[in-house]
Coordinates of C-alpha atoms and ligand atoms in Angstrom, one line a residue:
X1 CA 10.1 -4.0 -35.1
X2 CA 12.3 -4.9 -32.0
X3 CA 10.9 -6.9 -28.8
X4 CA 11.2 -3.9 -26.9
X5 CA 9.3 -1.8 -29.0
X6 CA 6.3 -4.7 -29.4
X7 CA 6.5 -5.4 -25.6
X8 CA 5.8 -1.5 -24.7
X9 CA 2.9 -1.1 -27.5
X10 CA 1.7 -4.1 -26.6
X11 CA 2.1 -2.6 -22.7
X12 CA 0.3 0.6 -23.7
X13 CA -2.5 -1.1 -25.9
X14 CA -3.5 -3.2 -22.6
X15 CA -4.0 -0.1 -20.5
X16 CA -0.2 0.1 -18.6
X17 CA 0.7 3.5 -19.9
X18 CA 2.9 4.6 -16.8
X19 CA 6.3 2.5 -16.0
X20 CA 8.5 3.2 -12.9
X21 CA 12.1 2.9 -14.0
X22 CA 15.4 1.5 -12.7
X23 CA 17.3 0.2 -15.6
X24 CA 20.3 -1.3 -16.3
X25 CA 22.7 -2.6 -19.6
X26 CA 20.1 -5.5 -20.3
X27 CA 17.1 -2.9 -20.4
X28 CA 19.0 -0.5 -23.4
X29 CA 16.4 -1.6 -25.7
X30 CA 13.4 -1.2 -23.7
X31 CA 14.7 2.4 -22.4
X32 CA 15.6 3.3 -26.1
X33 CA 11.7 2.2 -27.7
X34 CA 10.3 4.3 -24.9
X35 CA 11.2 7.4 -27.2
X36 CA 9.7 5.8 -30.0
X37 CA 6.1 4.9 -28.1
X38 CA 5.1 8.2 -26.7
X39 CA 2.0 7.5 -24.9
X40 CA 4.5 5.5 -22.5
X41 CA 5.3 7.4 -19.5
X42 CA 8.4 6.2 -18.0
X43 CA 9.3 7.5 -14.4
X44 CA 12.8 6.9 -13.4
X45 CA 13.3 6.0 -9.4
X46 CA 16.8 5.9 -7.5
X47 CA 16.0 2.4 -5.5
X48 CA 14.1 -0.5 -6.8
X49 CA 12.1 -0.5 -3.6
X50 CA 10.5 3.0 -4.6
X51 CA 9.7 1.5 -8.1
X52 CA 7.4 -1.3 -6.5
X53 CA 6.6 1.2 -4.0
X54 CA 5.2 3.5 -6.6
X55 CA 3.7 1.0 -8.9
X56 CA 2.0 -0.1 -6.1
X57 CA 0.5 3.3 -5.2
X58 CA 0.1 4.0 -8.3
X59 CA -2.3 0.9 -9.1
X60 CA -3.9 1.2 -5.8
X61 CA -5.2 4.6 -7.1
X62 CA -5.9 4.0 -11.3
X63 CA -7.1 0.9 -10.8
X64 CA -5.3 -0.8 -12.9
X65 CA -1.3 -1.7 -13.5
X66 CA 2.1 0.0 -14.1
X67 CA 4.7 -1.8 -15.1
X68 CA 8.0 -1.8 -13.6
X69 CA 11.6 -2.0 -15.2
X70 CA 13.9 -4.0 -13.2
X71 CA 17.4 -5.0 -13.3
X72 CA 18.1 -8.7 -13.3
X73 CA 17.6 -10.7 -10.1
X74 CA 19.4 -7.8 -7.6
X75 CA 17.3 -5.1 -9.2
X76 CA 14.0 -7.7 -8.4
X77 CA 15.4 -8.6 -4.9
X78 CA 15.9 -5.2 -4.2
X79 CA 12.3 -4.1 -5.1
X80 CA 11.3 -7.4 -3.4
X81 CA 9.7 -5.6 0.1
X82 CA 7.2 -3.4 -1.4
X83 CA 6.6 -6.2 -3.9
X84 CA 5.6 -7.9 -0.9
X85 CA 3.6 -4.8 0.5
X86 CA 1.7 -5.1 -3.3
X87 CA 0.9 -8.6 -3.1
X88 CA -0.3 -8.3 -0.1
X89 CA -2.1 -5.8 -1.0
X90 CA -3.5 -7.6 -4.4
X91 CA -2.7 -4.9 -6.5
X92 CA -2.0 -5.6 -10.4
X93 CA 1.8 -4.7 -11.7
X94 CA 3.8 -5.8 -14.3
X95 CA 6.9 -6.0 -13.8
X96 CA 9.7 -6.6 -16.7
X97 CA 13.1 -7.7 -14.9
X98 CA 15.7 -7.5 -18.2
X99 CA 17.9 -10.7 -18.4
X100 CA 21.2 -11.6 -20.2
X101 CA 20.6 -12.7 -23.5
X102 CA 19.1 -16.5 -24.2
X103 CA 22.8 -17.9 -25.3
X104 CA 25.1 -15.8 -22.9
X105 CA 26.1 -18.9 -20.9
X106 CA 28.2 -17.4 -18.3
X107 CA 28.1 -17.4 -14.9
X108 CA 30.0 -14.2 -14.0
X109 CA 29.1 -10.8 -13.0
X110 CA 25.4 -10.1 -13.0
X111 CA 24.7 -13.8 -14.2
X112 CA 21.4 -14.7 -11.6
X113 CA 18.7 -16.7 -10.8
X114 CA 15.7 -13.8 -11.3
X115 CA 12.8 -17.0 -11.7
X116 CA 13.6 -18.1 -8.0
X117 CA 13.4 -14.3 -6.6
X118 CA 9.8 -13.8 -8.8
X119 CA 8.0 -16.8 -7.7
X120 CA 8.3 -15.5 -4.1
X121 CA 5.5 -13.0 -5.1
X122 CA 3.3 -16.1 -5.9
X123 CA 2.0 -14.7 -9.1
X124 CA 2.6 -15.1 -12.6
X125 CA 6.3 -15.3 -13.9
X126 CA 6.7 -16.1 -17.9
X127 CA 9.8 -15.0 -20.4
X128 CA 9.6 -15.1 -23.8
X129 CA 12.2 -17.3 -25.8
X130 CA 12.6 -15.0 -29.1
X131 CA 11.4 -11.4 -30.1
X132 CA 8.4 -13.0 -31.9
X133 CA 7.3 -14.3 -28.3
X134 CA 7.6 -11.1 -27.0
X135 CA 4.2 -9.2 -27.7
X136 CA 2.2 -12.8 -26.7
X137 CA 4.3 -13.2 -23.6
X138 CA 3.2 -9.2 -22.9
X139 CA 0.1 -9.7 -23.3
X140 CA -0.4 -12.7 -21.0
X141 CA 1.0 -11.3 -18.2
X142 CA -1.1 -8.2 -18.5
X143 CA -4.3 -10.9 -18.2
X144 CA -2.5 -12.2 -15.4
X145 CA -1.7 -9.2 -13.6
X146 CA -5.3 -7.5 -14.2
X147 CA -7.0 -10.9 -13.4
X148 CA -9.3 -11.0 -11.5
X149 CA -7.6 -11.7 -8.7
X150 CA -5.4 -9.2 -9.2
X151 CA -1.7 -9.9 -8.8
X152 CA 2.0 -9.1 -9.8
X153 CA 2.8 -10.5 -12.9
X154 CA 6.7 -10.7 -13.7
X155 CA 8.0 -11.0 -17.2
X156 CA 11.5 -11.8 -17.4
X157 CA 13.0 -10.4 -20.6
X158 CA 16.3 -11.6 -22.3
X159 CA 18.2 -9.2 -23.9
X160 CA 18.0 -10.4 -27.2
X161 CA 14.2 -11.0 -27.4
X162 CA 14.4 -7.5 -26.8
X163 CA 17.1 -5.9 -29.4
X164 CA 15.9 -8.7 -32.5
X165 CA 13.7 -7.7 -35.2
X166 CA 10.7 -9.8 -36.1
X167 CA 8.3 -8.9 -33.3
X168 CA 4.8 -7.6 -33.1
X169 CA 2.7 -6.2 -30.9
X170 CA -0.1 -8.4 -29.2
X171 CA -3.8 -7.5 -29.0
X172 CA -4.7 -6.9 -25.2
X173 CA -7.0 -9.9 -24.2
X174 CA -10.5 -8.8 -22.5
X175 CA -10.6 -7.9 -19.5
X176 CA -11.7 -10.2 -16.8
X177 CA -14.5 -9.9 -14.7
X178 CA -14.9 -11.0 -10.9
X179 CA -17.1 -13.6 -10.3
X180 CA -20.9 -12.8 -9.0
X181 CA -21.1 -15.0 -5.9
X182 CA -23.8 -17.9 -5.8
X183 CA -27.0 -17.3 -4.8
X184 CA -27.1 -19.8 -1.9
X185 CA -23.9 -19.0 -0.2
X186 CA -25.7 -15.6 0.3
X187 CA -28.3 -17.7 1.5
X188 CA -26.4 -19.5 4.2
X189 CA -24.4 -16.1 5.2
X190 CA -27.5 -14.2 5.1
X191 CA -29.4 -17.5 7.9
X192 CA -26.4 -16.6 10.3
X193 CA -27.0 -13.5 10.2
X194 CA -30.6 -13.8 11.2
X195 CA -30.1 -16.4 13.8
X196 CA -29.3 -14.0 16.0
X197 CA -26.4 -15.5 17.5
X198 CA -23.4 -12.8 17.9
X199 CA -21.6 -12.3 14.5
X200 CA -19.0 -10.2 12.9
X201 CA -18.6 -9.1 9.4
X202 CA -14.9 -8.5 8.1
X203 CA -14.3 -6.7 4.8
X204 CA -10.7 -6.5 3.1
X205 CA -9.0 -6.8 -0.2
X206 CA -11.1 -5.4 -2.7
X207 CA -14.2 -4.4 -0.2
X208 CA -13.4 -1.7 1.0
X209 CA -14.5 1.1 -1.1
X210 CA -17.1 3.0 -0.7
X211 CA -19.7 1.1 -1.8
X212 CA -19.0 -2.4 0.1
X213 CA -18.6 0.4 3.3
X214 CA -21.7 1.3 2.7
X215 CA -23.4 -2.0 2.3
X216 CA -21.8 -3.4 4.6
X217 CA -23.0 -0.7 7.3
X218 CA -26.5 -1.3 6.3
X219 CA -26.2 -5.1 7.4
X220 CA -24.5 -4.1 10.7
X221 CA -27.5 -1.7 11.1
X222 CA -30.4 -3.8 10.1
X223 CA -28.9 -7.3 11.9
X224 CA -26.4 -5.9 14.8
X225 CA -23.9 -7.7 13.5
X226 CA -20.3 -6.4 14.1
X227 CA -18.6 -5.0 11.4
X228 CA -15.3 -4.6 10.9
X229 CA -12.5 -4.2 8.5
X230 CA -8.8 -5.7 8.2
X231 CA -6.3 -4.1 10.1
X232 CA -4.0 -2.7 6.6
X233 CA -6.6 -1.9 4.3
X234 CA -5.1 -1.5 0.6
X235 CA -7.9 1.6 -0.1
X236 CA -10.1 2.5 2.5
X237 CA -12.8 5.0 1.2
X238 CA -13.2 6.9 4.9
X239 CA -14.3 10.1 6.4
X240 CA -17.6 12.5 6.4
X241 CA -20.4 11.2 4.4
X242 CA -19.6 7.5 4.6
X243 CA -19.9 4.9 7.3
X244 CA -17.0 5.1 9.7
X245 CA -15.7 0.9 10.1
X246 CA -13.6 -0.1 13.1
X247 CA -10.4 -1.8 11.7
X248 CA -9.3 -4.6 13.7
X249 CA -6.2 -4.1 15.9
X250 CA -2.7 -4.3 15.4
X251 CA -2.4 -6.0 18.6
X252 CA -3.5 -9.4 19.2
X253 CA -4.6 -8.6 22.5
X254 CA -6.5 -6.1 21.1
X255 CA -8.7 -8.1 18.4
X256 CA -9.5 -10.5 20.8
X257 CA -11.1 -7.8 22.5
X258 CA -12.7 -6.6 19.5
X259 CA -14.4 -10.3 18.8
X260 CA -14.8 -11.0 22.1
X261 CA -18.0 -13.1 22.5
X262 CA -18.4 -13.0 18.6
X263 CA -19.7 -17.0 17.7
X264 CA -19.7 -16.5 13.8
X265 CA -17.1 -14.6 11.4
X266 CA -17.9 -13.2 8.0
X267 CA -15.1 -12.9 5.8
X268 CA -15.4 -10.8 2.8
X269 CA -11.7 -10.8 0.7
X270 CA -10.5 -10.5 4.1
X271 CA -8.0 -13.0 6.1
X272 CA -9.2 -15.0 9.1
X273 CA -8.0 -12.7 12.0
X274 CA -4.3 -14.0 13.2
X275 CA -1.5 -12.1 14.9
X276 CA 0.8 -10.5 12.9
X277 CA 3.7 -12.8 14.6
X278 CA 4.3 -15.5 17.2
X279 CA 4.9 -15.0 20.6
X280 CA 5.7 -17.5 23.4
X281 CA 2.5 -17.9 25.3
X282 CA 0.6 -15.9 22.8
X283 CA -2.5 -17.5 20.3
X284 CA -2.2 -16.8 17.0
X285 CA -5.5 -17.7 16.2
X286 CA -7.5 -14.9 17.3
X287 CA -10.6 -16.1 16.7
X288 CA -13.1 -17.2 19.9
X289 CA -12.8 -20.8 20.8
X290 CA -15.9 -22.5 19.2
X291 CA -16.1 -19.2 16.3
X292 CA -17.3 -20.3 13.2
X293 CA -15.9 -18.8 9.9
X294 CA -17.9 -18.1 6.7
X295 CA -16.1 -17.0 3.6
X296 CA -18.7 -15.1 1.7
X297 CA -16.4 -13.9 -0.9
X298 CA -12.3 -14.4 -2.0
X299 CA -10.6 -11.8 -3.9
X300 CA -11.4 -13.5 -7.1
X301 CA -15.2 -12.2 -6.4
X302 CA -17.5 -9.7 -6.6
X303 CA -17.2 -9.3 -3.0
X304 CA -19.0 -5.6 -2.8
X305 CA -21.5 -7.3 -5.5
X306 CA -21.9 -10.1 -2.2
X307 CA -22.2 -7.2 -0.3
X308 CA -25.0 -5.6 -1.6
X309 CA -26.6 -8.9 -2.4
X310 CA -26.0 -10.1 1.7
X311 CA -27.9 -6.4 2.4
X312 CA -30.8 -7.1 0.5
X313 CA -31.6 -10.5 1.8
X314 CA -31.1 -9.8 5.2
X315 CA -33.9 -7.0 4.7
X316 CA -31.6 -4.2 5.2
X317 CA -33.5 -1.1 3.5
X318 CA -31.5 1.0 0.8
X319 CA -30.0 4.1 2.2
X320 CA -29.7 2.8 6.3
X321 CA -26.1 2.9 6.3
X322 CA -24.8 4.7 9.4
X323 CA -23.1 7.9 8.2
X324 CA -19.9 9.5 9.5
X325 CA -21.3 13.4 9.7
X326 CA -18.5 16.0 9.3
X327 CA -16.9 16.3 12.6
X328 CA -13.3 17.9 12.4
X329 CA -11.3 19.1 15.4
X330 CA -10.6 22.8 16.2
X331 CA -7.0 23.8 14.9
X332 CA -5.1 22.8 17.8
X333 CA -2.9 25.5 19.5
X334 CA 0.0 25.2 21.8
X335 CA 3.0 22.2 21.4
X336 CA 2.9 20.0 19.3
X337 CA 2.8 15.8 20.4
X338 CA 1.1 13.3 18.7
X339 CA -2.3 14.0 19.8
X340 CA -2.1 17.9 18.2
X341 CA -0.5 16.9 15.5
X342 CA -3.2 14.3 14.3
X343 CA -6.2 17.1 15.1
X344 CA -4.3 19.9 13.1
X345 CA -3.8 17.2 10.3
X346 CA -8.1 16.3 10.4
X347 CA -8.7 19.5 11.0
X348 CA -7.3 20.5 7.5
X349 CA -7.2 17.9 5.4
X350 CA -8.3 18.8 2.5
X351 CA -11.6 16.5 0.4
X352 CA -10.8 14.3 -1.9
X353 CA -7.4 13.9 -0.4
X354 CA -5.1 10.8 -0.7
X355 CA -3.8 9.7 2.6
X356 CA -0.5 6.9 2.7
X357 CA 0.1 6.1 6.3
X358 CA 3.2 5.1 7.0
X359 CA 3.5 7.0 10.1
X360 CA 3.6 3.7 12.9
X361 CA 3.4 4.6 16.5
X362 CA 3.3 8.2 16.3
X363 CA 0.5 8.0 14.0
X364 CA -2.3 6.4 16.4
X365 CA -3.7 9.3 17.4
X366 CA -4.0 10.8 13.4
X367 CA -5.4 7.7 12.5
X368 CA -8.4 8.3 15.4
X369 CA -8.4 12.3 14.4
X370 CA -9.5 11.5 10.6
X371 CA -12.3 8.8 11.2
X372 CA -14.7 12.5 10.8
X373 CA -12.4 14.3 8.4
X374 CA -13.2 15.2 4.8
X375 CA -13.6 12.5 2.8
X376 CA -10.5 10.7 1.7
X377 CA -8.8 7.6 0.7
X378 CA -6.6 5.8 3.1
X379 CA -3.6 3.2 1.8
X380 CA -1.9 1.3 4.0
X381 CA 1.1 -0.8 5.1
X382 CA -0.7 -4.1 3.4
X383 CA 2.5 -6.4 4.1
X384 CA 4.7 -4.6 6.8
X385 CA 7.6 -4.6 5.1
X386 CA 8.2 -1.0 6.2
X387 CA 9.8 1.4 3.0
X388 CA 6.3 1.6 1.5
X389 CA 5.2 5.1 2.1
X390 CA 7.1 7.7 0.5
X391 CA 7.1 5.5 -3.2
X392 CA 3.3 5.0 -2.3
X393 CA 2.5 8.6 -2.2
X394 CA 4.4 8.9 -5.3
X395 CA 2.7 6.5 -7.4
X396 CA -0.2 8.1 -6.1
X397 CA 0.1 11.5 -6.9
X398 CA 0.8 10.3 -10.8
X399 CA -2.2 8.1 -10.3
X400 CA -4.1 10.9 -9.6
X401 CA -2.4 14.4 -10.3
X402 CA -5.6 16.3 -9.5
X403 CA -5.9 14.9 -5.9
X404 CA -3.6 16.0 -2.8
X405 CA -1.5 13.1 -1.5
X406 CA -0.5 13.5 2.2
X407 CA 2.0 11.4 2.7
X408 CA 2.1 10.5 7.1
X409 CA 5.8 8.5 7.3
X410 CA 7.9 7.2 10.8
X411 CA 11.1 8.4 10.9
X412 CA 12.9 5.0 10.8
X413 CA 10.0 3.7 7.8
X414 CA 10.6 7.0 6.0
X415 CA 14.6 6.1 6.1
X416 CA 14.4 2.9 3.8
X417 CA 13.3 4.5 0.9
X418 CA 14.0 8.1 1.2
X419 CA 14.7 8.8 -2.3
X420 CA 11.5 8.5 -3.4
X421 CA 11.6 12.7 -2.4
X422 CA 14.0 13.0 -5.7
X423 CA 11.2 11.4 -8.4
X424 CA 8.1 13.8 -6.5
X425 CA 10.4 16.5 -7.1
X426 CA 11.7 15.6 -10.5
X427 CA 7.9 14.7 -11.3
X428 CA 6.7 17.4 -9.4
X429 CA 4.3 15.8 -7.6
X430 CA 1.7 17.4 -5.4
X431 CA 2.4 15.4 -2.2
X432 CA 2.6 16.6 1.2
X433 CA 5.1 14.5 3.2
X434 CA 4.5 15.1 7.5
X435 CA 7.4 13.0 9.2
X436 CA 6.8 11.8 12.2
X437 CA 10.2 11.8 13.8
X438 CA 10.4 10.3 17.4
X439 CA 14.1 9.3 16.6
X440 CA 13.6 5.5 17.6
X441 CA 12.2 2.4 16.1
X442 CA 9.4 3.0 18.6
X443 CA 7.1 -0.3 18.1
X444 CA 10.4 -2.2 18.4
X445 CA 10.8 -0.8 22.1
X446 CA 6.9 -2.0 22.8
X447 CA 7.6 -5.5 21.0
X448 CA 10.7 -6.4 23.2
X449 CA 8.9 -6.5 25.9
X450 CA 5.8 -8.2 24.0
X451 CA 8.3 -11.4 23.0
X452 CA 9.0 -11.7 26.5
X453 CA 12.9 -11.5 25.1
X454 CA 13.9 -10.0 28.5
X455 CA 15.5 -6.8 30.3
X456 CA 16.8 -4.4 27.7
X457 CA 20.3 -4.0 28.3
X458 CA 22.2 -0.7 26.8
X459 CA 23.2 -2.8 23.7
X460 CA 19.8 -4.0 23.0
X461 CA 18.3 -0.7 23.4
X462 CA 21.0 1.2 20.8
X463 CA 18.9 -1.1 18.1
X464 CA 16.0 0.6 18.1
X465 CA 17.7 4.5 19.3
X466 CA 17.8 6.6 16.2
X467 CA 19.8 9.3 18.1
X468 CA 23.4 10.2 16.9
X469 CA 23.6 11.9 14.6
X470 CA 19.9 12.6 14.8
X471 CA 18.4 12.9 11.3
X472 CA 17.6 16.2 9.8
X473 CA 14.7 15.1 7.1
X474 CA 14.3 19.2 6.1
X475 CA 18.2 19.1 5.4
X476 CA 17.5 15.6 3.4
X477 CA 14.9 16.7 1.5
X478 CA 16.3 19.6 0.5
X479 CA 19.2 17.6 -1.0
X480 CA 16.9 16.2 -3.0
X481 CA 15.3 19.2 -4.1
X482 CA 12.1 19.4 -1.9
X483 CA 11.3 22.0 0.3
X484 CA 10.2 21.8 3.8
X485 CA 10.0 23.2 7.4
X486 CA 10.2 22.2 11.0
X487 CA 7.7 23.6 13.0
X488 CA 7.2 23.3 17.0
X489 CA 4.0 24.6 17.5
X490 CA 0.3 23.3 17.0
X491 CA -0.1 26.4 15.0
X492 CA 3.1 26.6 13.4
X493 CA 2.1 22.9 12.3
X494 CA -1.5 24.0 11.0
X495 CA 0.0 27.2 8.9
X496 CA 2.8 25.1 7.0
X497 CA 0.6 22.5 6.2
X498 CA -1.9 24.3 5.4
X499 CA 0.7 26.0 2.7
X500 CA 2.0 22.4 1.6
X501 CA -1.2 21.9 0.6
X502 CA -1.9 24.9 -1.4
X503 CA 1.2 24.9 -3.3
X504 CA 1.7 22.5 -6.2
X505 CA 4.9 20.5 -6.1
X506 CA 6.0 18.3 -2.7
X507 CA 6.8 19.8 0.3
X508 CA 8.3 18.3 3.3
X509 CA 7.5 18.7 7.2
X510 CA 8.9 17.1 9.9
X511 CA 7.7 17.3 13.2
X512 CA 10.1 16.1 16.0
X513 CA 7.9 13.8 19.2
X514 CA 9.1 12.0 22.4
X515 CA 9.4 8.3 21.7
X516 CA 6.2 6.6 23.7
X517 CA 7.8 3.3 24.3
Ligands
TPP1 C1 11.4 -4.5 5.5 C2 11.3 -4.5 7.0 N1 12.4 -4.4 7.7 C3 12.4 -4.4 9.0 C4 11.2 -4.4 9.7 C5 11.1 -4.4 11.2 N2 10.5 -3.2 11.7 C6 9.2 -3.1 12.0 S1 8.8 -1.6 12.6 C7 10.4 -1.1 12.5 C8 10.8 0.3 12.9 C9 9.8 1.3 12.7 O1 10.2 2.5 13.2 P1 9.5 3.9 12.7 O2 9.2 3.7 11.3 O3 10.4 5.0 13.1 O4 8.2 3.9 13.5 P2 8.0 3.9 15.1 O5 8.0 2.4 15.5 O6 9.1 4.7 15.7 O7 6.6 4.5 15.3 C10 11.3 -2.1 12.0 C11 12.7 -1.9 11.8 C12 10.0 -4.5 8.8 N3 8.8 -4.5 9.3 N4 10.1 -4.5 7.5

């Protein structure tokens, strides 16, 4: 048996049974052994960015890896954004980035550094040195990338560790298991919460599900404890019949509103609050002066374990979660701005659906809309590395063919990674794509003025215009062989998405706004 043909049973043994595809002349063998090891599903993508993207969205959902295929270092650096987003986001992916063969010793052509471009994703990077390596190597970085913590694990694979004989596949190791937290640190969180002095619980990372939701909504109930949740969640379980949780703000300014007066943080696989850049005159830390921070759990924990635990001992009685009842808007009538667009989206979103928001500015007001829609999940932009949403929604909808994915994506966002349309077509997908089009890198507009960078002259304002030619994402996506519509009415809104939805297969609507900035 070749290395590739190990390395992919030894992939599909271990669980990763779905790989997202961009291969070049140093992945032949691993493209050719996917014939001969059906229960691999490979998925082929026309940017590297939509293969992280979709591995991401795709993990996110399954709950546990794909595995990418990835073209030396300029196939890894161009996936390297939503790699980003994923790490971010903690999600588990393996990625296998073909290399030249161990003896090829030139530096010509595609010769390049791919170790240098993987340890920017801080995770686990390992390459096998022959074809008998190969299945141990595989294996390994399955552990890694499962964890816990989850993580991106990249194995680098030279070409002829792939095409030599003499391989075997490697057991999968046992799965990990996150780590119940101690007694007494529950103890300690569990004293500040009683002492009555103003506190705020933040969940993240792995938390947010609906089970740490709903413990953690039991604490905030029983002790008056704020709670909160990070700003990007990577799977937020929201919507009727769970707990509703406040995310923190985008904006500084904002979060400092939101912990105003708070004395004592709980953070639970979540970051310390800090602002998502610097600004002259502006804190970064955005925590009170004087808060103190308690780290209940990391993402290597049972945090919604800690959770439940932190419920009990503060006395909180099973089933006192506040619950989010069903409370959906009336199909909106009339034109359509931001504000009827998000109603007519809650109003019909359907239950069980997926939602990746991608959709920026525009998308405030569908964001506020949902918080009593049916019951969903909710992925978001983990990293801001914008490009994520479409190969989200994609990896998604294979994650989970039986669930609608509505895809929410900005204009300029949707623009970076735009051929993710091609593989929900090829794949057929059921994903509903709404674009938000205000033709303008809107937050840009509000962030100029934020930095205190000046007076936007004419030149300075063409960078964030999106006019000329204005983009025609119906004419795009039909290019790529997805249908879709352009409504300009509430109502004409509400009938195509309600159609979108029924109809299996993606579908594409864009809805044209006024930029707000
Ligand atoms: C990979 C990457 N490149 C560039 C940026 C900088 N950036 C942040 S938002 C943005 C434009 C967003 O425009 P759009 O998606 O249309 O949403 P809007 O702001 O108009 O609501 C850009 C270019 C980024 N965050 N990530």
């Amino acid at each position: 048996m070749n290395g590739a043909r190990a390395l992919i049973r030894t992939l599909v043994d271990g669980g990763v049974d779905t790989c997202f595809t961009n291969p070049g002349t140093s992945e032949m063998h691993f493209v050719a052994a996917l014939d001969d090891v059906p229960e691999m599903r490979g998925i082929l993508c026309l940017f590297e960015g939509v293969v992280a993207g979709a591995a991401d969205g795709y993990a996110r959902m399954a709950d546990k890896p794909a595995a990418t295929l990835l073209h030396l270092a300029p196939g890894l650096g161009n996936a390297l954004a939503n790699l980003h987003n994923a790490r971010r986001a903690g999600t588990p992916m393996v990625n296998i980035v073909g290399d030249h063969a161990t003896d090829y010793g030139q530096d010509i052509f595609l010769n390049s550094d791919i170790e240098t471009v993987a340890r920017n994703l801080a995770g686990w990077v390992g390459a096998p040195k022959t074809s008998a390596d190969v299945g141990r190597v595989a294996a390994e970085a399955i552990a890694a990338a499962v964890g816990p913590p989850s993580q991106i694990a990249t194995l680098i694979l030279p070409a002829d560790t792939s095409w030599s004989d003499g391989a075997t596949p490697a057991a999968p190791s046992s799965a990990g298991q996150p780590a119940a937290v101690a007694g007494d640190r529950i103890d300690e969180v569990a004293a500040v919460l009683r002492s009555g002095e103003p506190t705020a619980v933040i969940i993240g990372g792995t938390t947010t599900r609906e089970a740490g939701v709903r413990a953690l909504s039991r604490i905030g109930a029983h002790t008056g404890a704020k709670v909160l949740c990070e700003c990007f969640p990577t799977r937020l379980e929201r919507g009727a019949g769970r707990p509703s949780i406040e995310r923190l703000g985008y904006l500084g300014e904002f979060v400092q509103m939101q912990l105003d007066g708070i004395r004592h943080v709980v953070l639970v696989d979540a970051d310390s609050p800090a602002s998502f850049f610097a600004y002259p005159d502006k804190a970064t830390d955005l925590l009170p002066a004087g808060c103190e921070v308690h780290v209940l759990a990391g993402p290597a924990d049972d945090g919604i374990g800690a959770l439940e635990a932190l419920a009990d001992a503060v006395g909180a009685p099973a089933g006192s979660e506040v619950i989010q009842e069903l409370d959906r808007p009336d199909r909106p009538t009339g034109p359509l701005d931001p504000e009827s667009l998000g109603a007519a989206i809650a109003a019909l979103l359907p239950e069980g659906a997926i939602i990746t928001d991608e959709s920026a500015t525009a998308g405030l007001w569908t964001s506020l809309a949902t918080a009593g829609a049916a019951p969903h999940d909710l992925l978001t932009l983990t990293g801001g590395a914008i490009g994520y949403g479409l190969p989200a929604a994609t990896g998604a909808a294979v994650a989970c063919p039986d669930r609608p994915v509505v895809s929410l994506e900005a204009d300029g966002s949707g623009m970076y990674t735009i051929q993710a349309l091609w593989t929900q077509a090829r794949e057929d997908l059921n994903v509903t794509t709404v674009v938000y089009n205000n033709y303008a890198y809107d937050i840009l507009n509000l962030e100029l003025g934020r930095t205190g960078a000046g007076e936007p002259g004419p030149k300075a304002k063409a960078m964030f215009d999106l006019h000329g030619p204005d983009l025609d994402f119906v004419k795009i996506a039909a290019g790529m062989g997805v249908p879709g519509s352009r409504p300009t009415t509430a109502e004409e809104f509400g009938d195509a998405f309600e159609m979108a939805l029924a109809e299996p297969g993606p579908y594409l609507i864009e809805v044209a706004l006024e930029s707000r900035f």
